[in-house]
Amino acid sequence: MSARILAIETSCDETAVAVVEGGRRIVANVVASQVALHAETGGIVPEVAARAHLRWMLPVLEEARSRAGIERWSELEAIAVTEGPGLAGSLLVGISMAKTLAWVTDLPLVPVNHLEGHIYAAWLVDGESLDRPEPEFPLVAMVVSGGHTFLVEMRDHLHYRLLGQTVDDAAGEAFDKVGRLLGLPYPGGPAIMRAASGATQRDRRFPRAWLGESDDFSFSGLKTAARRAVHAELGQPESERGEPDGGLLPEAAVAELAWAFQESVVEVLVTKTLRAAERSEARTIVLGGGVAANAVLRQRLADGASARGIPLVVPHPSLCTDNAAMIGAAAWHRLAAGARADSDLEARPSLRLAV
Ligand code: KG4
Ligand code: ZN
């Protein structure tokens, strides 16, 4: 048993292939990002994303195979692929590749939920820290990505109890929309983080949607508050039609608004995660998804978790954003649980996390 799984991820705008051993050790992890491509349109155009996956699928597969030093496919244990959620056309490229590989190699085909992948990124070790212990159950995992924001409790592998989720926008979506309002480049998340770090005046306050004691989230009010603030900075009446042009704002105002927005999102995410961890008597907190690449969120949650004596696992930023290594990690547990797909595997764009 080689214990090596080759995993493919094409659910959104990264074409990714990884080889992961035993659900933890990254042997190769290749990601071709489409960020530059989608920056031109300020967001993802599904048709363009699917075509880019087609363009990059084989070169990325070949790069991962060569970096992992795989000479015969029989060195692998299984082929894993993201089946959803995500963009249908994008998912299909990875699924078709995985089916073909599984067919020619006669290896088992393991379908993986992308959201489960974001959680299992916490199990990955990247060379240096192979003896880092695995996250302990029960754990509370917070996934904050471009399309999803939710909190789950896990008492064992592959078992999830949904604690809360966004009732409107995902956290990453809010970063992207407010980034656009502020005239910042796509994607908004990293751009807002960079702009916010340059803020000198830090006294502006955006609202926080606490939703009472609920573990749910809401970010759409924050977007409205940001739009209003940009209009006000530009001296435009709020009734003015269309989006304000944040590109006209002075750099200092952009920094201040970016900071206020980020503070609001981070405070709500951190407070709710810590509260849920206490309620669940969690022995680990896991943070994952693209927004978990945010340095302020990582630091704030680390401070809160350490004050409560709860170990926190946050993957390296490059493993928080979309990648295939996380799919390989989740697939290891799915494979052990007997998950198999065959040639009729389909894309499941609206797949939810099994709860
Ligand atoms: O998980 P991900 O790579 O793709 C999805 O599955 O959606 O998440 C992408 C999201 C985008 O909305 C992006 O703006 C956000 O993650 N993001 C960040 C940061 N880096 C990426 N948000 C805040 N701060 C960051 N540093
Ligand atoms: Zn993702």
Short mmCIF file of C-alpha atoms and ligand atoms in Angstrom, two decimals:
data_model
loop_
_atom_site.label_atom_id
_atom_site.label_comp_id
_atom_site.label_asym_id
_atom_site.label_seq_id
_atom_site.Cartn_x
_atom_site.Cartn_y
_atom_site.Cartn_z
CA MET A 1 0.00 0.00 0.00
CA SER A 2 1.51 3.25 -1.11
CA ALA A 3 -1.06 5.33 0.78
CA ARG A 4 -0.67 8.00 -1.89
CA ILE A 5 -3.72 9.64 -3.34
CA LEU A 6 -3.69 11.84 -6.42
CA ALA A 7 -6.30 14.58 -5.98
CA ILE A 8 -7.82 16.97 -8.50
CA GLU A 9 -9.62 20.22 -7.66
CA THR A 10 -11.25 22.47 -10.27
CA SER A 11 -14.38 23.73 -8.51
CA CYS A 12 -13.77 27.43 -8.95
CA ASP A 13 -10.84 29.38 -10.37
CA GLU A 14 -7.80 27.30 -9.46
CA THR A 15 -6.69 24.30 -11.50
CA ALA A 16 -5.05 22.11 -8.87
CA VAL A 17 -3.52 18.64 -8.61
CA ALA A 18 -1.79 17.20 -5.54
CA VAL A 19 -0.33 13.95 -4.29
CA VAL A 20 -0.92 13.37 -0.57
CA GLU A 21 0.30 10.44 1.51
CA GLY A 22 -1.74 8.98 4.35
CA GLY A 23 -4.12 11.94 4.34
CA ARG A 24 -1.42 14.18 5.80
CA ARG A 25 1.91 14.44 4.02
CA ILE A 26 2.04 16.65 0.95
CA VAL A 27 4.19 14.97 -1.69
CA ALA A 28 3.33 17.46 -4.46
CA ASN A 29 0.89 20.35 -4.58
CA VAL A 30 0.45 22.28 -7.82
CA VAL A 31 -2.00 25.16 -8.22
CA ALA A 32 -2.50 27.17 -11.42
CA SER A 33 -4.37 30.27 -10.42
CA GLN A 34 -6.73 32.13 -12.73
CA VAL A 35 -6.67 35.28 -10.58
CA ALA A 36 -4.96 37.41 -13.24
CA LEU A 37 -7.43 36.19 -15.85
CA HIS A 38 -10.48 37.12 -13.75
CA ALA A 39 -9.02 40.42 -12.52
CA GLU A 40 -9.81 41.87 -15.96
CA THR A 41 -13.54 41.32 -15.43
CA GLY A 42 -13.44 41.99 -11.67
CA GLY A 43 -14.87 38.55 -10.96
CA ILE A 44 -15.21 35.03 -12.28
CA VAL A 45 -16.95 34.42 -15.59
CA PRO A 46 -17.87 30.69 -15.39
CA GLU A 47 -17.37 30.01 -19.08
CA VAL A 48 -13.92 31.61 -19.01
CA ALA A 49 -13.00 29.66 -15.86
CA ALA A 50 -14.00 26.31 -17.42
CA ARG A 51 -11.97 26.99 -20.55
CA ALA A 52 -8.93 27.93 -18.46
CA HIS A 53 -9.27 24.65 -16.53
CA LEU A 54 -9.25 22.79 -19.85
CA ARG A 55 -6.13 24.67 -20.89
CA TRP A 56 -4.25 23.95 -17.64
CA MET A 57 -5.55 20.54 -16.53
CA LEU A 58 -2.96 18.38 -18.31
CA PRO A 59 0.10 20.59 -17.65
CA VAL A 60 -0.81 20.81 -13.94
CA LEU A 61 -1.35 17.05 -13.74
CA GLU A 62 1.99 16.44 -15.42
CA GLU A 63 3.76 18.89 -13.10
CA ALA A 64 2.30 17.19 -10.00
CA ARG A 65 3.21 13.74 -11.32
CA SER A 66 6.76 14.80 -12.01
CA ARG A 67 7.23 16.65 -8.69
CA ALA A 68 5.91 13.61 -6.81
CA GLY A 69 8.32 11.43 -8.75
CA ILE A 70 5.54 9.09 -9.85
CA GLU A 71 6.69 6.80 -12.65
CA ARG A 72 3.84 4.34 -12.70
CA TRP A 73 0.26 5.12 -11.77
CA SER A 74 0.19 1.85 -9.86
CA GLU A 75 2.26 3.63 -7.19
CA LEU A 76 -0.97 5.35 -6.21
CA GLU A 77 -3.76 4.15 -3.96
CA ALA A 78 -6.63 6.15 -5.47
CA ILE A 79 -7.70 9.10 -7.61
CA ALA A 80 -9.76 11.75 -5.79
CA VAL A 81 -11.72 14.63 -7.23
CA THR A 82 -13.93 17.47 -6.03
CA GLU A 83 -17.52 16.67 -7.03
CA GLY A 84 -19.00 19.92 -5.66
CA PRO A 85 -20.02 22.48 -4.64
CA GLY A 86 -18.74 24.84 -7.31
CA LEU A 87 -19.18 25.95 -10.89
CA ALA A 88 -20.66 23.14 -13.00
CA GLY A 89 -18.42 23.63 -16.04
CA SER A 90 -15.30 23.93 -13.91
CA LEU A 91 -16.11 20.87 -11.81
CA LEU A 92 -16.68 18.84 -14.98
CA VAL A 93 -13.15 19.38 -16.21
CA GLY A 94 -11.63 17.89 -13.05
CA ILE A 95 -14.22 15.12 -12.88
CA SER A 96 -13.63 14.09 -16.49
CA MET A 97 -9.88 14.02 -15.90
CA ALA A 98 -10.27 11.96 -12.72
CA LYS A 99 -12.65 9.49 -14.35
CA THR A 100 -10.29 8.99 -17.26
CA LEU A 101 -7.32 8.45 -14.97
CA ALA A 102 -9.24 6.04 -12.74
CA TRP A 103 -10.39 4.15 -15.81
CA VAL A 104 -6.99 3.75 -17.43
CA THR A 105 -5.23 2.95 -14.12
CA ASP A 106 -7.98 0.82 -12.61
CA LEU A 107 -7.62 2.77 -9.37
CA PRO A 108 -10.59 3.60 -7.11
CA LEU A 109 -12.24 6.96 -7.81
CA VAL A 110 -13.09 8.91 -4.64
CA PRO A 111 -15.48 11.87 -4.82
CA VAL A 112 -14.84 14.65 -2.30
CA ASN A 113 -16.91 17.56 -1.06
CA HIS A 114 -14.94 20.79 -1.52
CA LEU A 115 -16.09 22.12 1.89
CA GLU A 116 -14.91 18.96 3.60
CA GLY A 117 -11.58 19.56 1.87
CA HIS A 118 -11.29 23.02 3.44
CA ILE A 119 -11.72 21.42 6.89
CA TYR A 120 -9.27 18.59 6.20
CA ALA A 121 -6.58 21.08 5.18
CA ALA A 122 -6.02 21.21 8.96
CA TRP A 123 -4.64 17.65 8.84
CA LEU A 124 -2.00 18.44 6.22
CA VAL A 125 1.63 18.77 7.13
CA ASP A 126 4.06 20.33 4.75
CA GLY A 127 7.41 18.61 5.11
CA GLU A 128 8.83 20.32 8.16
CA SER A 129 6.38 19.34 10.88
CA LEU A 130 5.53 15.70 10.17
CA ASP A 131 5.08 14.89 13.82
CA ARG A 132 2.58 17.64 14.52
CA PRO A 133 -0.32 15.84 16.20
CA GLU A 134 -3.63 15.49 14.38
CA PRO A 135 -6.46 17.83 15.40
CA GLU A 136 -8.31 16.29 18.34
CA PHE A 137 -12.06 15.70 18.53
CA PRO A 138 -14.45 17.15 19.43
CA LEU A 139 -13.53 20.10 17.30
CA VAL A 140 -15.25 23.17 15.98
CA ALA A 141 -14.41 24.14 12.40
CA MET A 142 -15.09 27.49 10.84
CA VAL A 143 -15.01 27.59 7.05
CA VAL A 144 -14.90 31.03 5.47
CA SER A 145 -14.56 31.04 1.71
CA GLY A 146 -15.77 32.94 -1.32
CA GLY A 147 -18.99 30.97 -1.53
CA HIS A 148 -19.52 29.60 1.99
CA THR A 149 -19.37 30.64 5.62
CA PHE A 150 -20.31 28.12 8.28
CA LEU A 151 -19.45 26.64 11.65
CA VAL A 152 -19.60 22.90 12.29
CA GLU A 153 -18.90 20.62 15.18
CA MET A 154 -17.06 17.35 14.50
CA ARG A 155 -17.03 14.57 17.08
CA ASP A 156 -15.38 12.14 14.68
CA HIS A 157 -14.00 11.94 11.16
CA LEU A 158 -16.51 12.77 8.42
CA HIS A 159 -19.30 13.59 10.89
CA TYR A 160 -20.57 17.13 10.96
CA ARG A 161 -23.16 18.96 12.97
CA LEU A 162 -24.00 22.32 11.46
CA LEU A 163 -23.91 25.02 14.13
CA GLY A 164 -24.44 28.09 12.00
CA GLN A 165 -24.05 29.53 8.53
CA THR A 166 -24.45 32.76 6.65
CA VAL A 167 -28.00 33.84 5.97
CA ASP A 168 -26.91 36.00 3.02
CA ASP A 169 -23.39 36.66 1.64
CA ALA A 170 -20.35 34.51 2.38
CA ALA A 171 -17.52 36.30 4.18
CA GLY A 172 -15.25 36.11 1.12
CA GLU A 173 -18.04 37.40 -1.09
CA ALA A 174 -18.39 40.40 1.26
CA PHE A 175 -14.63 41.04 0.99
CA ASP A 176 -14.85 40.84 -2.80
CA LYS A 177 -17.89 43.12 -3.08
CA VAL A 178 -16.54 45.74 -0.66
CA GLY A 179 -13.15 45.53 -2.40
CA ARG A 180 -14.91 46.46 -5.64
CA LEU A 181 -16.78 49.32 -3.90
CA LEU A 182 -13.45 50.67 -2.67
CA GLY A 183 -11.96 50.50 -6.16
CA LEU A 184 -9.51 47.77 -5.14
CA PRO A 185 -8.36 45.01 -7.51
CA TYR A 186 -9.92 41.51 -7.59
CA PRO A 187 -9.96 39.47 -5.41
CA GLY A 188 -11.07 41.85 -2.67
CA GLY A 189 -9.87 39.79 0.30
CA PRO A 190 -6.11 40.15 -0.03
CA ALA A 191 -6.49 43.70 -1.41
CA ILE A 192 -8.55 44.81 1.60
CA MET A 193 -6.07 43.19 3.98
CA ARG A 194 -3.20 45.09 2.35
CA ALA A 195 -5.09 48.40 2.27
CA ALA A 196 -6.24 48.02 5.90
CA SER A 197 -2.72 47.50 7.15
CA GLY A 198 -1.89 51.00 5.91
CA ALA A 199 -4.72 52.70 7.83
CA THR A 200 -3.49 55.35 10.25
CA GLN A 201 -6.82 56.62 11.53
CA ARG A 202 -8.60 53.66 13.09
CA ASP A 203 -11.76 54.98 14.67
CA ARG A 204 -14.46 54.37 12.13
CA ARG A 205 -16.96 51.69 13.05
CA PHE A 206 -19.08 49.54 10.76
CA PRO A 207 -22.02 47.55 12.16
CA ARG A 208 -21.76 43.99 13.47
CA ALA A 209 -24.60 41.54 12.75
CA TRP A 210 -24.69 39.48 15.93
CA LEU A 211 -28.11 37.87 15.26
CA GLY A 212 -28.57 37.37 18.99
CA GLU A 213 -27.10 34.20 20.42
CA SER A 214 -27.33 32.45 17.06
CA ASP A 215 -24.25 30.93 15.42
CA ASP A 216 -25.48 32.23 12.05
CA PHE A 217 -23.82 35.08 10.16
CA SER A 218 -24.98 37.96 8.02
CA PHE A 219 -22.76 40.24 5.95
CA SER A 220 -25.13 41.99 3.59
CA GLY A 221 -25.80 44.91 5.99
CA LEU A 222 -22.10 45.52 6.16
CA LYS A 223 -21.92 45.84 2.40
CA THR A 224 -24.71 48.44 2.50
CA ALA A 225 -22.88 50.35 5.23
CA ALA A 226 -19.70 50.32 3.14
CA ARG A 227 -21.57 51.59 0.07
CA ARG A 228 -23.07 54.41 2.13
CA ALA A 229 -19.67 55.34 3.56
CA VAL A 230 -18.11 55.49 0.08
CA HIS A 231 -20.95 57.72 -1.18
CA ALA A 232 -20.46 59.99 1.84
CA GLU A 233 -16.67 60.19 1.34
CA LEU A 234 -17.24 61.15 -2.29
CA GLY A 235 -19.80 63.75 -1.23
CA GLN A 236 -22.48 62.07 -3.35
CA PRO A 237 -26.08 61.83 -2.21
CA GLU A 238 -27.01 58.31 -1.22
CA SER A 239 -29.94 58.33 -3.59
CA GLU A 240 -27.50 58.56 -6.50
CA ARG A 241 -28.08 55.61 -8.74
CA GLY A 242 -25.51 52.90 -9.30
CA GLU A 243 -22.41 51.95 -7.41
CA PRO A 244 -20.12 54.69 -6.13
CA ASP A 245 -16.70 54.81 -7.77
CA GLY A 246 -14.29 54.01 -4.92
CA GLY A 247 -11.44 54.45 -7.39
CA LEU A 248 -11.87 58.21 -6.86
CA LEU A 249 -11.25 58.01 -3.10
CA PRO A 250 -7.96 59.16 -1.60
CA GLU A 251 -5.73 56.30 -0.50
CA ALA A 252 -6.09 57.20 3.19
CA ALA A 253 -9.88 56.95 3.02
CA VAL A 254 -9.70 53.57 1.26
CA ALA A 255 -7.34 52.32 3.97
CA GLU A 256 -9.61 53.56 6.75
CA LEU A 257 -12.74 52.02 5.25
CA ALA A 258 -10.96 48.74 4.48
CA TRP A 259 -9.77 48.62 8.09
CA ALA A 260 -13.24 49.30 9.52
CA PHE A 261 -14.79 46.64 7.28
CA GLN A 262 -12.16 44.03 8.13
CA GLU A 263 -12.50 44.75 11.88
CA SER A 264 -16.23 44.17 11.71
CA VAL A 265 -15.96 40.85 9.83
CA VAL A 266 -13.10 39.58 11.99
CA GLU A 267 -14.76 40.47 15.28
CA VAL A 268 -17.96 38.64 14.40
CA LEU A 269 -16.16 35.56 13.02
CA VAL A 270 -13.81 35.30 16.00
CA THR A 271 -16.46 35.90 18.67
CA LYS A 272 -18.87 33.34 17.22
CA THR A 273 -16.18 30.71 16.68
CA LEU A 274 -14.85 31.02 20.22
CA ARG A 275 -18.34 30.94 21.69
CA ALA A 276 -19.21 27.81 19.69
CA ALA A 277 -15.94 26.15 20.75
CA GLU A 278 -16.73 26.79 24.40
CA ARG A 279 -20.28 25.48 24.03
CA SER A 280 -19.04 22.31 22.31
CA GLU A 281 -16.21 21.89 24.80
CA ALA A 282 -13.95 21.64 21.76
CA ARG A 283 -10.43 20.28 22.09
CA THR A 284 -9.43 21.92 18.82
CA ILE A 285 -10.55 24.86 16.72
CA VAL A 286 -10.00 24.59 12.97
CA LEU A 287 -10.13 27.55 10.62
CA GLY A 288 -10.24 27.05 6.86
CA GLY A 289 -11.29 28.53 3.51
CA GLY A 290 -9.84 31.42 1.51
CA VAL A 291 -10.67 34.11 4.09
CA ALA A 292 -8.61 32.16 6.64
CA ALA A 293 -5.60 33.47 4.71
CA ASN A 294 -6.40 36.81 6.38
CA ALA A 295 -3.58 37.67 8.80
CA VAL A 296 -5.74 39.72 11.18
CA LEU A 297 -8.36 36.97 11.44
CA ARG A 298 -5.65 34.36 12.07
CA GLN A 299 -3.99 36.45 14.77
CA ARG A 300 -7.21 37.44 16.56
CA LEU A 301 -8.49 33.88 16.61
CA ALA A 302 -5.10 32.61 17.80
CA ASP A 303 -5.14 35.12 20.69
CA GLY A 304 -8.70 34.17 21.71
CA ALA A 305 -8.06 30.43 21.45
CA SER A 306 -4.86 30.61 23.46
CA ALA A 307 -6.58 32.71 26.16
CA ARG A 308 -9.07 29.84 26.49
CA GLY A 309 -6.43 27.11 26.28
CA ILE A 310 -7.94 25.60 23.11
CA PRO A 311 -5.44 24.54 20.43
CA LEU A 312 -6.08 26.27 17.09
CA VAL A 313 -5.14 24.79 13.72
CA VAL A 314 -5.00 27.18 10.79
CA PRO A 315 -3.31 25.86 7.66
CA HIS A 316 -0.66 27.88 5.85
CA PRO A 317 -2.42 30.60 3.78
CA SER A 318 -1.66 28.70 0.55
CA LEU A 319 -3.58 25.71 1.94
CA CYS A 320 -6.53 27.89 3.04
CA THR A 321 -7.26 29.08 -0.47
CA ASP A 322 -8.36 26.46 -3.01
CA ASN A 323 -5.88 23.63 -3.57
CA ALA A 324 -5.97 19.89 -4.26
CA ALA A 325 -3.89 18.78 -1.25
CA MET A 326 -6.90 19.40 1.01
CA ILE A 327 -8.98 17.18 -1.31
CA GLY A 328 -6.33 14.47 -0.99
CA ALA A 329 -6.48 14.74 2.82
CA ALA A 330 -10.27 14.40 2.97
CA ALA A 331 -10.19 11.62 0.34
CA TRP A 332 -7.99 9.47 2.57
CA HIS A 333 -10.77 9.28 5.16
CA ARG A 334 -13.49 8.88 2.52
CA LEU A 335 -11.53 6.03 0.91
CA ALA A 336 -11.19 4.29 4.29
CA ALA A 337 -14.94 4.71 4.79
CA GLY A 338 -15.57 2.96 1.47
CA ALA A 339 -16.52 5.93 -0.70
CA ARG A 340 -16.26 5.01 -4.40
CA ALA A 341 -17.55 6.55 -7.58
CA ASP A 342 -17.55 5.19 -11.10
CA SER A 343 -17.86 6.50 -14.60
CA ASP A 344 -21.29 8.02 -13.99
CA LEU A 345 -19.94 10.48 -11.39
CA GLU A 346 -21.51 13.88 -12.03
CA ALA A 347 -20.75 17.44 -10.96
CA ARG A 348 -22.83 18.53 -7.97
CA PRO A 349 -22.72 22.35 -8.05
CA SER A 350 -24.94 22.81 -4.96
CA LEU A 351 -23.61 19.95 -2.86
CA ARG A 352 -23.83 20.62 0.89
CA LEU A 353 -21.67 19.29 3.64
CA ALA A 354 -23.25 16.05 4.89
CA VAL A 355 -24.76 16.96 8.24
O1 KG4 B 1 -11.70 29.11 -0.53
P1 KG4 B 1 -11.44 30.04 -1.65
O2 KG4 B 1 -10.04 30.07 -2.23
O3 KG4 B 1 -12.43 29.77 -2.84
C1 KG4 B 1 -13.74 29.38 -2.59
O4 KG4 B 1 -13.96 28.15 -2.35
O5 KG4 B 1 -14.59 30.28 -2.58
O6 KG4 B 1 -11.85 31.48 -1.13
C2 KG4 B 1 -11.73 32.62 -1.95
C3 KG4 B 1 -12.13 33.82 -1.12
C4 KG4 B 1 -12.24 35.10 -1.95
O7 KG4 B 1 -13.48 35.71 -1.63
C5 KG4 B 1 -11.07 35.95 -1.45
O8 KG4 B 1 -11.32 37.34 -1.51
C6 KG4 B 1 -10.91 35.47 -0.03
O9 KG4 B 1 -11.14 34.08 -0.10
N1 KG4 B 1 -9.56 35.74 0.50
C7 KG4 B 1 -9.31 36.57 1.53
C8 KG4 B 1 -7.89 36.61 1.68
N2 KG4 B 1 -7.34 35.79 0.73
C9 KG4 B 1 -8.38 35.25 0.02
N3 KG4 B 1 -10.13 37.26 2.32
C10 KG4 B 1 -9.59 38.03 3.27
N4 KG4 B 1 -8.25 38.16 3.46
C11 KG4 B 1 -7.37 37.47 2.69
N5 KG4 B 1 -6.06 37.59 2.88
ZN ZN B 2 -12.81 26.90 -1.55
#
